PDB file of C-alpha atoms in Angstrom:
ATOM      1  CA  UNK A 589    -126.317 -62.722 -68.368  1.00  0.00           C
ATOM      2  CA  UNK A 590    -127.655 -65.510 -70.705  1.00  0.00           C
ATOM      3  CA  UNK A 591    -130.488 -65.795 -72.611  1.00  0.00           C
ATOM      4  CA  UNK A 592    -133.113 -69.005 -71.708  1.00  0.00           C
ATOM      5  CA  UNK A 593    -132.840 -69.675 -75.127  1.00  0.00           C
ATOM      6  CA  UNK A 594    -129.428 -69.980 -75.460  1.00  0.00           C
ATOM      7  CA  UNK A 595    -128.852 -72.467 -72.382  1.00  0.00           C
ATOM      8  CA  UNK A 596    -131.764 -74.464 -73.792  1.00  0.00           C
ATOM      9  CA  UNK A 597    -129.654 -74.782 -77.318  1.00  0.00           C
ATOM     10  CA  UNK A 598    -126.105 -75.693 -75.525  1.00  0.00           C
ATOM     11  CA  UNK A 599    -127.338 -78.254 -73.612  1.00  0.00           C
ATOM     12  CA  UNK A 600    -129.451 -79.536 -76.688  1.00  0.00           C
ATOM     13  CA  UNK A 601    -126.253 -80.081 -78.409  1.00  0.00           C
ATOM     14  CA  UNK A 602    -124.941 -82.087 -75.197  1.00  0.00           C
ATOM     15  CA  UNK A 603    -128.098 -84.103 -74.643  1.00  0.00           C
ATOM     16  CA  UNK A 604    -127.354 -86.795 -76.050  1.00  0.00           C
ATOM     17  CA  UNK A 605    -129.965 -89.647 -75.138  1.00  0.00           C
ATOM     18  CA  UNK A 606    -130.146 -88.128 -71.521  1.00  0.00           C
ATOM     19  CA  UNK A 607    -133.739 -87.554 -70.172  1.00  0.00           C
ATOM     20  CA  UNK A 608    -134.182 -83.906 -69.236  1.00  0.00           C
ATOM     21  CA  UNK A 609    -136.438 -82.984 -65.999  1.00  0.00           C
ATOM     22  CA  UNK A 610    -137.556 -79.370 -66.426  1.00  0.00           C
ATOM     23  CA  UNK A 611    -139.179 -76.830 -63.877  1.00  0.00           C
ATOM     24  CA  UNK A 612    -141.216 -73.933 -64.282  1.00  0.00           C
ATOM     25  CA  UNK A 613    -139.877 -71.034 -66.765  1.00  0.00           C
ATOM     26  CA  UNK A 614    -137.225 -73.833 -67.647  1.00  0.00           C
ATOM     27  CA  UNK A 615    -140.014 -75.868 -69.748  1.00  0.00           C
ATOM     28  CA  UNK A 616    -141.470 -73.540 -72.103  1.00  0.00           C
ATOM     29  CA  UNK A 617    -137.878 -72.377 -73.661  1.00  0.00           C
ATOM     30  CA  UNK A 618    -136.368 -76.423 -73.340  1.00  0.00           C
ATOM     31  CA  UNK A 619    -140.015 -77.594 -74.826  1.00  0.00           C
ATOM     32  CA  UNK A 620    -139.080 -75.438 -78.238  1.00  0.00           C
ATOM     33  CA  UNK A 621    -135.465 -76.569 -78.278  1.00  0.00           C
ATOM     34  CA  UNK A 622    -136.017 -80.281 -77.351  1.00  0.00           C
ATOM     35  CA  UNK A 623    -135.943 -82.624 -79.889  1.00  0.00           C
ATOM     36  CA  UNK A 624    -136.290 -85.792 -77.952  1.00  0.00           C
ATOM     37  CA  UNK A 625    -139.735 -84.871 -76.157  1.00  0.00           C
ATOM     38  CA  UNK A 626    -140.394 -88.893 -75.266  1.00  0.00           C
ATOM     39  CA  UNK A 627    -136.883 -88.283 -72.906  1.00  0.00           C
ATOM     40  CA  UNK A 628    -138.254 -84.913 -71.402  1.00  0.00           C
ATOM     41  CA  UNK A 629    -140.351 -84.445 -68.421  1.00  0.00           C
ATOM     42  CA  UNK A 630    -141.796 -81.075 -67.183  1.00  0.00           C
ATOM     43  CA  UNK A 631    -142.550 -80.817 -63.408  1.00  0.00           C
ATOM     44  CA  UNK A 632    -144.343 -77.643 -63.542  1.00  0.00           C
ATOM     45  CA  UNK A 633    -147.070 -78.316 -61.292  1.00  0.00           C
ATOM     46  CA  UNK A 634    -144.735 -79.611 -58.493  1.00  0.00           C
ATOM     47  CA  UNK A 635    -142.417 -76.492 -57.679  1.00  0.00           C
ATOM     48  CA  UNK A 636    -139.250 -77.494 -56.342  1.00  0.00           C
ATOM     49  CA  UNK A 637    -138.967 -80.944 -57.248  1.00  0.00           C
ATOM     50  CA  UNK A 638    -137.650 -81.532 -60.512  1.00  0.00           C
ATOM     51  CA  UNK A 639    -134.349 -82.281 -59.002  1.00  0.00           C
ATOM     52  CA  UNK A 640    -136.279 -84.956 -56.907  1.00  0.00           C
ATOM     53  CA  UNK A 641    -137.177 -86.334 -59.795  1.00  0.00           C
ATOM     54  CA  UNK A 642    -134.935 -86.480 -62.297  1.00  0.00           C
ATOM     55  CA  UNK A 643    -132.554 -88.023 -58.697  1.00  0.00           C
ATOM     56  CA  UNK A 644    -135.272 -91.009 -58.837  1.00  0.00           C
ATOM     57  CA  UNK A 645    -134.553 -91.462 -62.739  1.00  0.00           C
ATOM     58  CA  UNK A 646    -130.801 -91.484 -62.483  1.00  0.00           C
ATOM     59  CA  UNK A 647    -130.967 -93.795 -59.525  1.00  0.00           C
ATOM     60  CA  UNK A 648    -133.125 -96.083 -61.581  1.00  0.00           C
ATOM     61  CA  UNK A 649    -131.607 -95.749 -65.090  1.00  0.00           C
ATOM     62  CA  UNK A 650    -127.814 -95.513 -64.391  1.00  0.00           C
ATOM     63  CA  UNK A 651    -126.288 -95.706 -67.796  1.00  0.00           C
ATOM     64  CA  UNK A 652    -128.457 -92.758 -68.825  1.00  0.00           C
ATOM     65  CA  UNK A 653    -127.515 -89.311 -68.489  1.00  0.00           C
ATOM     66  CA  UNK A 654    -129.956 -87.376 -66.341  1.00  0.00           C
ATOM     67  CA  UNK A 655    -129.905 -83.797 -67.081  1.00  0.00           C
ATOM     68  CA  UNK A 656    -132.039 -81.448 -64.869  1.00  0.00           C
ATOM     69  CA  UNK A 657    -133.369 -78.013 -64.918  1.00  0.00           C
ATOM     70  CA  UNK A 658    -133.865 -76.039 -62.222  1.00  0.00           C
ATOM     71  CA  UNK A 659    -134.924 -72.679 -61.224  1.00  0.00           C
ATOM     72  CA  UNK A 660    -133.461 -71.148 -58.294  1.00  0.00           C
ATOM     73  CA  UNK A 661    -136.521 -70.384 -56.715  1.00  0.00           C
ATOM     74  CA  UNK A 662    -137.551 -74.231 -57.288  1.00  0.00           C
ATOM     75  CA  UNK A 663    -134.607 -75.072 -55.927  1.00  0.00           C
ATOM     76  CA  UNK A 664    -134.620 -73.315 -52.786  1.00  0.00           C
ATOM     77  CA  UNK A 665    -138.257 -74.752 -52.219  1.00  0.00           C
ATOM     78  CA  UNK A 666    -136.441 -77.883 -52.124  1.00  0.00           C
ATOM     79  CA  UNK A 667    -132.530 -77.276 -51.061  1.00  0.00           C
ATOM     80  CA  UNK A 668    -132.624 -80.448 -48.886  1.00  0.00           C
ATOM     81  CA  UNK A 669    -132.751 -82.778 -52.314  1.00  0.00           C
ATOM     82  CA  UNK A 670    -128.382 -81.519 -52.759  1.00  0.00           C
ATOM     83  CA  UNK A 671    -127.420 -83.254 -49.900  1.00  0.00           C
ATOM     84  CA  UNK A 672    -129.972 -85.968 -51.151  1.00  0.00           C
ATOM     85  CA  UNK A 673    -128.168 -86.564 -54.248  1.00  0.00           C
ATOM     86  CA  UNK A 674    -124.990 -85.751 -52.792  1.00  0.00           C
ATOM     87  CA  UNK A 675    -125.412 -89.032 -50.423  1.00  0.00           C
ATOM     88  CA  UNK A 676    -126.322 -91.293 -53.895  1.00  0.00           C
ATOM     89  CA  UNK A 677    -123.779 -89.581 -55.786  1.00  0.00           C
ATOM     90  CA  UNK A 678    -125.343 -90.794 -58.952  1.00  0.00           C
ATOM     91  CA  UNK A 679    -122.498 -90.121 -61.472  1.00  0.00           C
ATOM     92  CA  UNK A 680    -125.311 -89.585 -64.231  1.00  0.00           C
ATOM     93  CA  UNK A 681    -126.614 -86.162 -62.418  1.00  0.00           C
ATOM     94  CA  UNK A 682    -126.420 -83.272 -64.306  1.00  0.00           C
ATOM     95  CA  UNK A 683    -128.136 -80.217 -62.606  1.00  0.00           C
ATOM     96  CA  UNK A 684    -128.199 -76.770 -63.737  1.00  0.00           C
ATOM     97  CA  UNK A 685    -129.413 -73.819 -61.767  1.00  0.00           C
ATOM     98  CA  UNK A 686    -131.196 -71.081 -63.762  1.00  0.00           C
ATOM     99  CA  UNK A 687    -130.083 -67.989 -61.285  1.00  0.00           C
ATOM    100  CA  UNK A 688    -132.199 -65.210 -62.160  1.00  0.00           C
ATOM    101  CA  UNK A 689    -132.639 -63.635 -58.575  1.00  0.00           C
ATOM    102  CA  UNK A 690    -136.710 -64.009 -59.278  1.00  0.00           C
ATOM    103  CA  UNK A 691    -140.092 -65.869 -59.181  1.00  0.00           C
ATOM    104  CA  UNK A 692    -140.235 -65.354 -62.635  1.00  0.00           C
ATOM    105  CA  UNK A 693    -143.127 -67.040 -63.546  1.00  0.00           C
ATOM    106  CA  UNK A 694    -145.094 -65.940 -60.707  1.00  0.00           C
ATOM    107  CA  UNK A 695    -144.937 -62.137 -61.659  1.00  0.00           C
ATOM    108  CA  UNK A 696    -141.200 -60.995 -61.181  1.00  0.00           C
ATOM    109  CA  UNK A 697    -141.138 -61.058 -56.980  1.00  0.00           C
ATOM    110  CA  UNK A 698    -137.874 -61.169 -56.179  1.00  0.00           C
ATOM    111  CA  UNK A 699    -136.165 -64.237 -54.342  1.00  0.00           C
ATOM    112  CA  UNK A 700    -134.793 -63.137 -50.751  1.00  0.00           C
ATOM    113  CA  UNK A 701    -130.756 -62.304 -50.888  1.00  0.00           C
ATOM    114  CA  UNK A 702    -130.549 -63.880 -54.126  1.00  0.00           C
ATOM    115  CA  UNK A 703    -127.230 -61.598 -54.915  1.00  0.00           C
ATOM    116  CA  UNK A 704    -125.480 -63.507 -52.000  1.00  0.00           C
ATOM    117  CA  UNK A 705    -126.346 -67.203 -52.753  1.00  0.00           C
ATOM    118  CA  UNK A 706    -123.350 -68.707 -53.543  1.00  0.00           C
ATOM    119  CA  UNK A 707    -124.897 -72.167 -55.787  1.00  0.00           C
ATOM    120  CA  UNK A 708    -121.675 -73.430 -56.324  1.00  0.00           C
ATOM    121  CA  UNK A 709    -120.402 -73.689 -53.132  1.00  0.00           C
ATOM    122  CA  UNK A 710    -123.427 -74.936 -51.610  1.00  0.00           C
ATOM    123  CA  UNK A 711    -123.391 -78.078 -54.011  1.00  0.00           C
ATOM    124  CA  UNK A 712    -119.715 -78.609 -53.551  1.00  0.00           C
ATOM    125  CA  UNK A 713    -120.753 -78.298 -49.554  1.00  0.00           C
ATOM    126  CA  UNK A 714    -123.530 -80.966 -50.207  1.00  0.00           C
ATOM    127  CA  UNK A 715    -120.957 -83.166 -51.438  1.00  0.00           C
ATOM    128  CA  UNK A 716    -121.597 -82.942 -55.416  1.00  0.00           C
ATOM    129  CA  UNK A 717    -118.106 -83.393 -57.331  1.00  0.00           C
ATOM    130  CA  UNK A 718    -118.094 -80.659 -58.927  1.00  0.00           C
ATOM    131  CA  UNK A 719    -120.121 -76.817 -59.388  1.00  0.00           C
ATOM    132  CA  UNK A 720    -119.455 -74.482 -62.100  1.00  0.00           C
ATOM    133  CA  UNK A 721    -120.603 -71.287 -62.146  1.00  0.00           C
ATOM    134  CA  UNK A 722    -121.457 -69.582 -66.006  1.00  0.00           C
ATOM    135  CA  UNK A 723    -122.332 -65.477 -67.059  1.00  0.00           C
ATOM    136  CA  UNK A 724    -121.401 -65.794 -70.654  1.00  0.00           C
ATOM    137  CA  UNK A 725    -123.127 -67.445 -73.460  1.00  0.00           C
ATOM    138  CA  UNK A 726    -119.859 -68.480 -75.529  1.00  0.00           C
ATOM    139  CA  UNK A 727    -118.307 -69.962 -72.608  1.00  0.00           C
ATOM    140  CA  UNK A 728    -120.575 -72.297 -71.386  1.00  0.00           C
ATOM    141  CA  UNK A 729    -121.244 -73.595 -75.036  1.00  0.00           C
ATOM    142  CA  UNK A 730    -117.434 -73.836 -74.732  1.00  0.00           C
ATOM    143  CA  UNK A 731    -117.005 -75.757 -71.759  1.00  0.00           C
ATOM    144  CA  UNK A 732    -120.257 -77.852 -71.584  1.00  0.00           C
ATOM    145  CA  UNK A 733    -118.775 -80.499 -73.781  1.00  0.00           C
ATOM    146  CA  UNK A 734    -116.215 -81.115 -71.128  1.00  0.00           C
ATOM    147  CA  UNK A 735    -118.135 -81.053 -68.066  1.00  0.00           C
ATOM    148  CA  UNK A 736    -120.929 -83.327 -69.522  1.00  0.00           C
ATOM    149  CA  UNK A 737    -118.284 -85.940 -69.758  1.00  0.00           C
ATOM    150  CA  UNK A 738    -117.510 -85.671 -66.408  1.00  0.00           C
ATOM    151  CA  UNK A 739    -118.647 -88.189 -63.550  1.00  0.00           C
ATOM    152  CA  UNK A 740    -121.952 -86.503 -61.464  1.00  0.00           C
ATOM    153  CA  UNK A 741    -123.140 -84.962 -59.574  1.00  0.00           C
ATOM    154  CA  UNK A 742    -122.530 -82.122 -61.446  1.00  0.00           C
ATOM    155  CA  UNK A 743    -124.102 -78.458 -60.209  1.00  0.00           C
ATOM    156  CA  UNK A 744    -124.345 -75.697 -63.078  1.00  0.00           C
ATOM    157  CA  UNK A 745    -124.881 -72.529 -62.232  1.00  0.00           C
ATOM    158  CA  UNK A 746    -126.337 -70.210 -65.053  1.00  0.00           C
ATOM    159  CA  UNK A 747    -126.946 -66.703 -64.729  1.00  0.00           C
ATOM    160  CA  UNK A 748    -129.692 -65.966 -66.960  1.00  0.00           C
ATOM    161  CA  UNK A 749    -131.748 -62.801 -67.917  1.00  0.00           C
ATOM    162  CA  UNK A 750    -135.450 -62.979 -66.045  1.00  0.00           C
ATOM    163  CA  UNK A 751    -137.910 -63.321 -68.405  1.00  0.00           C
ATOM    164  CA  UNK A 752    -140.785 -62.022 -66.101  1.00  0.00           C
ATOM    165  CA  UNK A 753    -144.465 -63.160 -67.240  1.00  0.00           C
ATOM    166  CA  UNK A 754    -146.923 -65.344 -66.002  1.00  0.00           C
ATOM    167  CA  UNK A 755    -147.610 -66.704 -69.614  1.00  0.00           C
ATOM    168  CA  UNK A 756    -145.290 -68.753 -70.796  1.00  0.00           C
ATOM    169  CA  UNK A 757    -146.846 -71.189 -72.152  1.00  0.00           C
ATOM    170  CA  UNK A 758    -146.283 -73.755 -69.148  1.00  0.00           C
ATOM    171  CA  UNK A 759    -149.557 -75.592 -68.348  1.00  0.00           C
ATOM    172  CA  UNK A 760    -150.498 -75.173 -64.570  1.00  0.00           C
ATOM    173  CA  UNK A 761    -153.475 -76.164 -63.731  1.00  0.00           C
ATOM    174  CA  UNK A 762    -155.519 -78.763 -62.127  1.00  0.00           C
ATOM    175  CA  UNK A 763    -156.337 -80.822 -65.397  1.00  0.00           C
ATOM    176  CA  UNK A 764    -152.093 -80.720 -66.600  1.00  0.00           C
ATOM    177  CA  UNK A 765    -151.483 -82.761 -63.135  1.00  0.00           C
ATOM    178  CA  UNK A 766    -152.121 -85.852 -65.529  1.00  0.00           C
ATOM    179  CA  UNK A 767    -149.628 -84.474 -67.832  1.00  0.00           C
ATOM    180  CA  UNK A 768    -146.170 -84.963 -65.552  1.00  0.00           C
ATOM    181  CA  UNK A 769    -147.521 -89.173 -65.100  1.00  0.00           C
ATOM    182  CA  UNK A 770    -148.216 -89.712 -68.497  1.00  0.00           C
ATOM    183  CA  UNK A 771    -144.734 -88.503 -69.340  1.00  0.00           C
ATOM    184  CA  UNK A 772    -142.922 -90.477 -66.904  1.00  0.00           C
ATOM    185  CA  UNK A 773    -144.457 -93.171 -67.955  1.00  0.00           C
ATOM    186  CA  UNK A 774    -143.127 -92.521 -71.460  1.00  0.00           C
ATOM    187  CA  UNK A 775    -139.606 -91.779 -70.491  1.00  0.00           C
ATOM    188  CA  UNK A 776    -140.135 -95.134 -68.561  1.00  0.00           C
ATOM    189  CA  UNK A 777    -140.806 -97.141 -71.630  1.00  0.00           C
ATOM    190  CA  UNK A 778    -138.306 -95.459 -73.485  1.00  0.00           C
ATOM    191  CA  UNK A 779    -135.997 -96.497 -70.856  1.00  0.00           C
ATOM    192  CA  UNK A 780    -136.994-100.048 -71.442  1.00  0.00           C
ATOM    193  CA  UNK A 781    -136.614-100.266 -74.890  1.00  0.00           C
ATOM    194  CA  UNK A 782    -132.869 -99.102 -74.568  1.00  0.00           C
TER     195      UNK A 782
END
């Protein structure tokens, strides 16, 4: 399994100028390795649709790289957005699944037959190009580079360690809703400018 800190750092070094679209437990660990915060936006008080989002961005900014985290309990709130994409084929999609068989940030509960959902091979059913599937930290730093240059829509899978807690830092509550618009619209100028 792979540390949340470590996936944050590998695809840190492949970033790039690509906005990043986090979810949940994704967020707090991409927030401290991040260093383009003005690209980065964190859906945390819309479960399940940072893939929803960050497909709106790379339909609207195709020459930019959009790279999105997901958790796999966010994405199964919202498993209908991979055939979504897969339709658009953007070729800017990046989207990797953090598979830790849990709610994580809602206490630990565990995510029905999570040991049998095959993430790869539902993407690559969707119609994304390609799905990888990662357990090791070395090799995904290893093969990252490569895949990143490939065309989208890209699935990566990620097996990662659970970090079970219901602080983590992530801001959800009624007031933070403004947080997610005020973000977009800084990604939005940012997009502008370039």
């Amino acid at each position: 399994m792979i540390e949340y800190e470590d996936i944050a750092a590998a695809l840190q070094r492949e970033r790039g100028d690509a906005v990043v679209v986090t979810a949940m437990t994704q967020t707090k660990f991409w927030k401290e390795a991040s260093d383009r915060p003005e690209l980065d936006i964190p859906t945390n008080n819309s479960m399940g649709k940072a893939s929803s989002v960050g497909f709106g961005i790379a339909l609207g900014a195709p020459d930019r790289k959009v790279i999105v985290q997901d958790g796999d309990g966010s994405l199964i709130m919202n498993l209908g957005s991979l055939i979504t994409v897969a339709g658009k084929s953007p070729k800017n999609f990046y989207h990797v699944v953090f598979d830790n068989g849990v709610y994580a940030i809602t206490g630990g509960q565990p995510i029905a037959n999570s040991g049998a959902i095959d993430w790869p091979a539902i993407a690559l059913g969707s119609g994304y190009k390609a799905a990888y599937s990662f357990e090791d930290t070395e090799e995904l730093a290893t093969e990252l580079p490569r895949i990143m240059s490939e065309d989208g829509p890209i699935l990566i899978r990620v097996q990662v360690k659970p970090v079970i807690t219901t602080n983590l830092g992530v801001i959800q509550t009624w007031e933070s809703n403004a947080v997610m618009p005020a973000q977009m619209r800084s990604v939005k100028a940012e997009l502008a400018a370039s």
